Structure formats: structure tokens, C-alpha cells
PDB file of C-alpha atoms in Angstrom:
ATOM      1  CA  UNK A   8       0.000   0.000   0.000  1.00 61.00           C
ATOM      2  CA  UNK A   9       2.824   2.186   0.760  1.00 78.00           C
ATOM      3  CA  UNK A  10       4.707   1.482  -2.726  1.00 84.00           C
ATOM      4  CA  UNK A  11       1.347   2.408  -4.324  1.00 86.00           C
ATOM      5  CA  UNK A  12       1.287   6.202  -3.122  1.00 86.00           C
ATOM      6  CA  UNK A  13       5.207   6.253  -3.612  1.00 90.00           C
ATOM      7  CA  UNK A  14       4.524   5.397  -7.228  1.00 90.00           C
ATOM      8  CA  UNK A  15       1.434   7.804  -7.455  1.00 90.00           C
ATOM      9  CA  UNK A  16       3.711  10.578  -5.810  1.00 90.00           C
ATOM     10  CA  UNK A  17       7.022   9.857  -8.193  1.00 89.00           C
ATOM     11  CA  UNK A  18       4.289  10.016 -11.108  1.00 89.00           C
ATOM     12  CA  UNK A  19       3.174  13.380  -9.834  1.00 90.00           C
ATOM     13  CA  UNK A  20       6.259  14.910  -9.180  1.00 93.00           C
ATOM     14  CA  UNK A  21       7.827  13.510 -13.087  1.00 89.00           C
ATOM     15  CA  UNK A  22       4.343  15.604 -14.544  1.00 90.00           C
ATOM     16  CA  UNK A  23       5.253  18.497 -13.057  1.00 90.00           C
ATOM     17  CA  UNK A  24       8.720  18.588 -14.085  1.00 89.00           C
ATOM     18  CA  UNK A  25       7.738  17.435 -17.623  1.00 88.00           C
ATOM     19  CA  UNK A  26       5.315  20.208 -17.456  1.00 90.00           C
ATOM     20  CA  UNK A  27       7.779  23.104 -16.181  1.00 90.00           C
ATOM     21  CA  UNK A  28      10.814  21.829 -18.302  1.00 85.00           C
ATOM     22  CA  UNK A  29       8.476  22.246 -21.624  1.00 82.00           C
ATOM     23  CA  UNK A  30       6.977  25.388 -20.732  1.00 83.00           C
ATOM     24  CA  UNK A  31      10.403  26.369 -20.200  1.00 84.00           C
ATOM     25  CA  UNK A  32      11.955  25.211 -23.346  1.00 78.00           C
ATOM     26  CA  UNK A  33       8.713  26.712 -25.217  1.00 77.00           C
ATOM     27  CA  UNK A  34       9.028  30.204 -23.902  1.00 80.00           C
ATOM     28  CA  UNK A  35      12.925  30.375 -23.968  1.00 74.00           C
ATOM     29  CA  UNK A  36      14.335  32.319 -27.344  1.00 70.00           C
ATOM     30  CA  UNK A  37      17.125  29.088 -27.086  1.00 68.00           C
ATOM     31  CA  UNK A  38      14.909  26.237 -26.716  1.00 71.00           C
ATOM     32  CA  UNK A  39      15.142  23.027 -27.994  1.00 70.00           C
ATOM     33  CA  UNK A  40      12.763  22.208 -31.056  1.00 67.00           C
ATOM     34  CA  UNK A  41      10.720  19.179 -30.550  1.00 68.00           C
ATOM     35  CA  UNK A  42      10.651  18.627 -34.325  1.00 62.00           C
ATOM     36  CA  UNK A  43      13.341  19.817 -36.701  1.00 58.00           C
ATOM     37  CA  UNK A  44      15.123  19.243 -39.850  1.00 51.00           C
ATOM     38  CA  UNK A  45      18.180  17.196 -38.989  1.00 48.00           C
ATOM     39  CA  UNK A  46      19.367  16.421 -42.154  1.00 50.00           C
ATOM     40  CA  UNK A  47      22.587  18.304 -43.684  1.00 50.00           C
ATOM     41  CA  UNK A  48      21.921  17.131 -47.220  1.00 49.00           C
ATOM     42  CA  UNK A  49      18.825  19.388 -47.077  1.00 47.00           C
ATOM     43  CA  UNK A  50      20.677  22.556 -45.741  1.00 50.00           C
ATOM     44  CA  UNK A  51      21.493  24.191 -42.853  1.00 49.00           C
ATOM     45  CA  UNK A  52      21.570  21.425 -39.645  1.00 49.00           C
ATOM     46  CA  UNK A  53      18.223  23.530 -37.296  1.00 49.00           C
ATOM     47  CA  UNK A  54      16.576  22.219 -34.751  1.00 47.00           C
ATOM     48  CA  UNK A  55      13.720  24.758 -36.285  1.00 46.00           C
ATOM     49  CA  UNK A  56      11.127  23.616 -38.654  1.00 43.00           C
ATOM     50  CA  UNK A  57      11.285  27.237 -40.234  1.00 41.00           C
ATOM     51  CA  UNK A  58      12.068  29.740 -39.007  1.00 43.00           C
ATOM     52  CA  UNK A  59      13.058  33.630 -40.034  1.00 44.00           C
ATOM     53  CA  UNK A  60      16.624  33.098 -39.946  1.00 45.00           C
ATOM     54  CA  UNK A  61      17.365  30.392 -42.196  1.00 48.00           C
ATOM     55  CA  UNK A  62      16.020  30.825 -45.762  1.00 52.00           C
ATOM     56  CA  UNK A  63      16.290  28.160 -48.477  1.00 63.00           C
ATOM     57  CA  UNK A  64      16.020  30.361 -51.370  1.00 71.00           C
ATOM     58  CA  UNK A  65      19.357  32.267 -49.994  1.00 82.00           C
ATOM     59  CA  UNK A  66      21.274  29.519 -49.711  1.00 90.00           C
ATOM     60  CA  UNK A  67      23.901  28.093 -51.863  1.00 91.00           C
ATOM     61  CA  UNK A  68      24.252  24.303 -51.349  1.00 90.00           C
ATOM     62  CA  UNK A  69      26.243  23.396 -53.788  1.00 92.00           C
ATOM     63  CA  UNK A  70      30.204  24.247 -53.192  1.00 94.00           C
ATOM     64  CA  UNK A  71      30.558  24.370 -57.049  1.00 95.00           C
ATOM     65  CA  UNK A  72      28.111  27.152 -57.375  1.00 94.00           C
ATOM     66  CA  UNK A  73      30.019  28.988 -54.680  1.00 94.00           C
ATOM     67  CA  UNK A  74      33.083  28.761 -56.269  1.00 96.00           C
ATOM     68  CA  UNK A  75      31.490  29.907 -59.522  1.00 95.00           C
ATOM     69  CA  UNK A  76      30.622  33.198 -58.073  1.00 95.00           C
ATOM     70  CA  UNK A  77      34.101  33.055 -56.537  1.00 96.00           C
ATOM     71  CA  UNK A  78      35.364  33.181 -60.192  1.00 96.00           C
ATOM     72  CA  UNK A  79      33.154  35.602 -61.611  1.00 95.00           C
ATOM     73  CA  UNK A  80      34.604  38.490 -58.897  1.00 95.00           C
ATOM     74  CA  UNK A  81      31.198  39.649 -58.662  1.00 93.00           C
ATOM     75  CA  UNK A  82      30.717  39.086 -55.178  1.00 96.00           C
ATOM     76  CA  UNK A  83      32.075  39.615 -51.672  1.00 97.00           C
ATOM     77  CA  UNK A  84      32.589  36.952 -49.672  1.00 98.00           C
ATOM     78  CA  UNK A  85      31.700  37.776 -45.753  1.00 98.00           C
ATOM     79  CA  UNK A  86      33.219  35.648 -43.155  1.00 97.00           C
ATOM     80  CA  UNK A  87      30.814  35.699 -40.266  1.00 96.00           C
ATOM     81  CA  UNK A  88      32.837  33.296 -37.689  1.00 96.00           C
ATOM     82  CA  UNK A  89      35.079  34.944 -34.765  1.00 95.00           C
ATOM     83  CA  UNK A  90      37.951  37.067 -35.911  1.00 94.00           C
ATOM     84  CA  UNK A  91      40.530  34.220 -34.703  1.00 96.00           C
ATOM     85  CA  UNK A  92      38.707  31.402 -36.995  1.00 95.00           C
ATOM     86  CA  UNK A  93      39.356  34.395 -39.993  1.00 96.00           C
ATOM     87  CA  UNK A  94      43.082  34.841 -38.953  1.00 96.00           C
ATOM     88  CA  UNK A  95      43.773  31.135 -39.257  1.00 96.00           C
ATOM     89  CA  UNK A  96      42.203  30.895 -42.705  1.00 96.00           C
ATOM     90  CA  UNK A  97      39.536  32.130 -44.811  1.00 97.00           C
ATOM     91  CA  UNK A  98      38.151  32.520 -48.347  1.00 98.00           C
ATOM     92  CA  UNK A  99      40.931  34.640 -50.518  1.00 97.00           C
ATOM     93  CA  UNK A 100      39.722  38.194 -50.038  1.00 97.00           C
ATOM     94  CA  UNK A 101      36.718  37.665 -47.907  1.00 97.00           C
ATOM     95  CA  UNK A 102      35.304  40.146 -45.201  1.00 97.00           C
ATOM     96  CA  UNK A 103      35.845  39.712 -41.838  1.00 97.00           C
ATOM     97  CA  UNK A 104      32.277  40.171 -40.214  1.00 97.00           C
ATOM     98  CA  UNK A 105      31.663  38.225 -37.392  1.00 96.00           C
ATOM     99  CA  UNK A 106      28.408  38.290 -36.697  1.00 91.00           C
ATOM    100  CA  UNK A 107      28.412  38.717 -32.963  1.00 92.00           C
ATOM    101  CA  UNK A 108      30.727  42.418 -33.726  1.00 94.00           C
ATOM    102  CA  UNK A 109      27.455  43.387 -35.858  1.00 94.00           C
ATOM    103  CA  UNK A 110      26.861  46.834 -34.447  1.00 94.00           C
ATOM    104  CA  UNK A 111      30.403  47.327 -34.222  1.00 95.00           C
ATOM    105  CA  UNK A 112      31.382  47.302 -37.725  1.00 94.00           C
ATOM    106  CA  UNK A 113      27.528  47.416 -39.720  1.00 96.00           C
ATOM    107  CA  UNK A 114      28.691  51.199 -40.457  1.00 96.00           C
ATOM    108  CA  UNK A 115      32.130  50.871 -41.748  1.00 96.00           C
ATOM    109  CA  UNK A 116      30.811  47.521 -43.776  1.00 96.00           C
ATOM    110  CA  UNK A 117      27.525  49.503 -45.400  1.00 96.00           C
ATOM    111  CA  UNK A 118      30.541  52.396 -46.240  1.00 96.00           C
ATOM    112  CA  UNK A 119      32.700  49.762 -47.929  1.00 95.00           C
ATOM    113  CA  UNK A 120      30.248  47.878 -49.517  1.00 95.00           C
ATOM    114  CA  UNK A 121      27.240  49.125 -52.070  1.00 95.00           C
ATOM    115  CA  UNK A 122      24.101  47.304 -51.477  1.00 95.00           C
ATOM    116  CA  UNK A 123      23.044  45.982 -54.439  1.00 94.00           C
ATOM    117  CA  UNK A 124      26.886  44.329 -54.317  1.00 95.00           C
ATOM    118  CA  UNK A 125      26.464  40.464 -53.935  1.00 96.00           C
ATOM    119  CA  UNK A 126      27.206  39.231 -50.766  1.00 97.00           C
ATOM    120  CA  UNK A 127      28.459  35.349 -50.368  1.00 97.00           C
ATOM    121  CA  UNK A 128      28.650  34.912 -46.212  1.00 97.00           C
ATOM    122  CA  UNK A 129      30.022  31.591 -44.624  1.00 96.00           C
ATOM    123  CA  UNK A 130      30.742  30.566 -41.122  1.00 95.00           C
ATOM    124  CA  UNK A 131      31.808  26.816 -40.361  1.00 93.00           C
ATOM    125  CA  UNK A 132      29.543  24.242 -42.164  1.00 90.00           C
ATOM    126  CA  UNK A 133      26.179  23.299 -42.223  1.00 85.00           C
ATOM    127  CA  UNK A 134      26.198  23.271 -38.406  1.00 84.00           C
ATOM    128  CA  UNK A 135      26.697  26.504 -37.885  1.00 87.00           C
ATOM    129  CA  UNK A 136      23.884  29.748 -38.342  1.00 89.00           C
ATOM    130  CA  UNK A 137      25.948  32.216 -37.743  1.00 93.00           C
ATOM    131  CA  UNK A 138      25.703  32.964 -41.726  1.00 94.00           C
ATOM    132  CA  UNK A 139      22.222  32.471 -41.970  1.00 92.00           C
ATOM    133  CA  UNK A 140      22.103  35.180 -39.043  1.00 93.00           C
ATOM    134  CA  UNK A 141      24.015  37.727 -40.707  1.00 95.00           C
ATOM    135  CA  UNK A 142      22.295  37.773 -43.784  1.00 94.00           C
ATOM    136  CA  UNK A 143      19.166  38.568 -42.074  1.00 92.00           C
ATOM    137  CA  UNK A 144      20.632  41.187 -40.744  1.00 94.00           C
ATOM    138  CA  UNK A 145      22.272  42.370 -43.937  1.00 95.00           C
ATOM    139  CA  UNK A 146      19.512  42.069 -45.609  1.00 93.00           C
ATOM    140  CA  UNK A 147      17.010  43.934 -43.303  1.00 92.00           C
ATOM    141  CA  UNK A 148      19.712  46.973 -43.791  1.00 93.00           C
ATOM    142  CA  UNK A 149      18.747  46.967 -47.595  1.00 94.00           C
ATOM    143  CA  UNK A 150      21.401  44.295 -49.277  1.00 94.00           C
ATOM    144  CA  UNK A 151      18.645  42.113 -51.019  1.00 90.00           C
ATOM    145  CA  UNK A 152      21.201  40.058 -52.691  1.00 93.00           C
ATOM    146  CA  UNK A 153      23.023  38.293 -49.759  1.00 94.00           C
ATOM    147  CA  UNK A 154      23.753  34.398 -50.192  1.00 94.00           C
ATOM    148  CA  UNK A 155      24.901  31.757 -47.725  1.00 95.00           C
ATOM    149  CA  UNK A 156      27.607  28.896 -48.419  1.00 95.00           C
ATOM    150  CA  UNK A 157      26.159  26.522 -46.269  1.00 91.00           C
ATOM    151  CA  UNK A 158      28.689  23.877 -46.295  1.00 91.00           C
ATOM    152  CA  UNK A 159      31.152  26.963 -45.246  1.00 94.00           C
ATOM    153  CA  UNK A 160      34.646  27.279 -45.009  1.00 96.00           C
ATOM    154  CA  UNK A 161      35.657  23.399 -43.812  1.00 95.00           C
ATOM    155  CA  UNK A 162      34.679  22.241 -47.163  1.00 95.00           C
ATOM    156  CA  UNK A 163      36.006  25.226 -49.178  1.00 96.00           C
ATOM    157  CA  UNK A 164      39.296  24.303 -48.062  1.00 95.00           C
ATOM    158  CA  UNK A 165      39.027  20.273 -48.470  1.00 95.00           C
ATOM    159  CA  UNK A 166      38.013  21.623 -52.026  1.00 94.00           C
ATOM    160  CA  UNK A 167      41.864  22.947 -52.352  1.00 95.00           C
ATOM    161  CA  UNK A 168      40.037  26.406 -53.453  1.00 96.00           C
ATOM    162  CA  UNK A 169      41.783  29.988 -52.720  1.00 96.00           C
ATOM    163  CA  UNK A 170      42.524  30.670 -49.250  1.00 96.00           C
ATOM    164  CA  UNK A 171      44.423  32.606 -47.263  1.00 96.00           C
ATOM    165  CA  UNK A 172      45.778  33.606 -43.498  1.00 90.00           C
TER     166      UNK A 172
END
């Protein structure tokens, strides 16, 4: 009889958690997506279903079409990982933007850079949103033509394309 209204108690105690730890996880800007799309071959890894960071039509998922735009020196390519990921290699000639210095250099970058200039922005990979991030923000400052390399610099380099330190 007493195991009974241990088990009944343990039961009540797991609901609640259950209940705050969700509630938590819902209402938290960081939480944890239930559902997601997991798979790299369909662009960026998110544990969002969609979201208003990470849009398909901006990305570039194929390295080769990257490195065509590379060729064409149409574009700029933005590196948006930290500043000591940049010093130890990067795409030949990119930008240094990393994303969390945003309202530190957004001025000096909008006076450096036209905005109808093509903008190719990387960080590390498919993992990583940092990219995705800062071409929201570029493009809510007016540059309507800014693309992410989703697979990033990792594979650039494996590729053997230009790079530099």
C-alpha cells in the first residue's frame, strides 16, 4: 500500500517537471525544437522547422556554385565566424564580419560595400547559423542580394580552393 502512493507521488512529481521543463523550453528564445530538420543534405543542420533566420532560397548548397561566383569576382565573400577562426584561414579576399561584432562594424561595412553588391557569407559548415544570421541582418539593412555557403569554409578548403591567413 505504501509502494502504491510512492509510485502515485514519483508520477506526480515527473508531470510536473515534464510540465515546467516544456513550458520552459517553449518560452525560452534558445529552446530546444521538438521537431526539426536534422538532415545536412537538405541545408542548414536547425533544430527549427522554419524559421526567419534560415532561408532556403538564400542559400547556396552546392560548393561548385560557390566557387562559380568566386570566379566571376562579382561578389564579396563575408566571413561571419570569430575574428581568430578568420586569422587562421579564410576565403581569398573575404570580409571579416563576425556576426556577434554586428553593431560594431555594420557602419564601416555599409561604407565599404554598395548594397546591391552580392554578398556570399560563410561561417563553419552546415552546423553553424551564424551565416544564416548575418544575412538577415544584412539584408534587413537593404542588401537584397546576400547568399549563404552553407557547407562553409571546412569544405572550401578540403576543395583545395583559394585561401588565405
Amino acid at each position: 500500500m505504501n509502494s502504491q502512493k510512492t509510485i502515485k507521488e514519483a508520477v506526480v512529481i515527473l508531470a510536473l517537471a515534464l510540465i515546467t521543463a516544456f513550458s520552459i523550453n517553449f518560452i525560452s528564445p534558445r529552446g530546444i525544437a521538438l521537431v526539426g530538420q536534422w538532415d545536412t543534405s537538405q541545408g542548414v543542420v536547425s533544430a527549427r522547422t522554419k524559421n526567419d533566420v534560415v532561408h532556403e532560397e538564400r542559400e547556396i548548397n552546392d560548393i561548385m556554385d560557390a566557387k562559380a561566383v568566386f570566379d566571376e569576382h562579382t561578389a564579396v565573400f563575408v566571413d561571419a565566424r570569430r575574428r581568430e577562426e578568420f586569422e587562421e584561414g579564410h576565403v581569398k579576399g573575404a570580409v571579416p564580419f563576425p556576426v556577434k561584432e554586428y553593431e560594431n562594424i555594420i557602419e564601416s561595412f555599409i561604407e565599404s560595400n554598395p548594397f546591391d553588391v552580392p554578398l556570399v557569407i560563410y561561417c563553419s559548415g552546415r552546423e553553424c547559423e551564424d551565416s544564416h544570421v548575418l544575412a538577415s541582418y544584412l539584408s534587413d539593412e537593404g542588401y537584397l542580394n546576400a547568399r549563404v555557403m552553407v557547407d562553409g569554409f571546412p569544405l572550401w578548403q578540403s576543395k583545395g580552393f583559394p585561401v588565405e591567413k
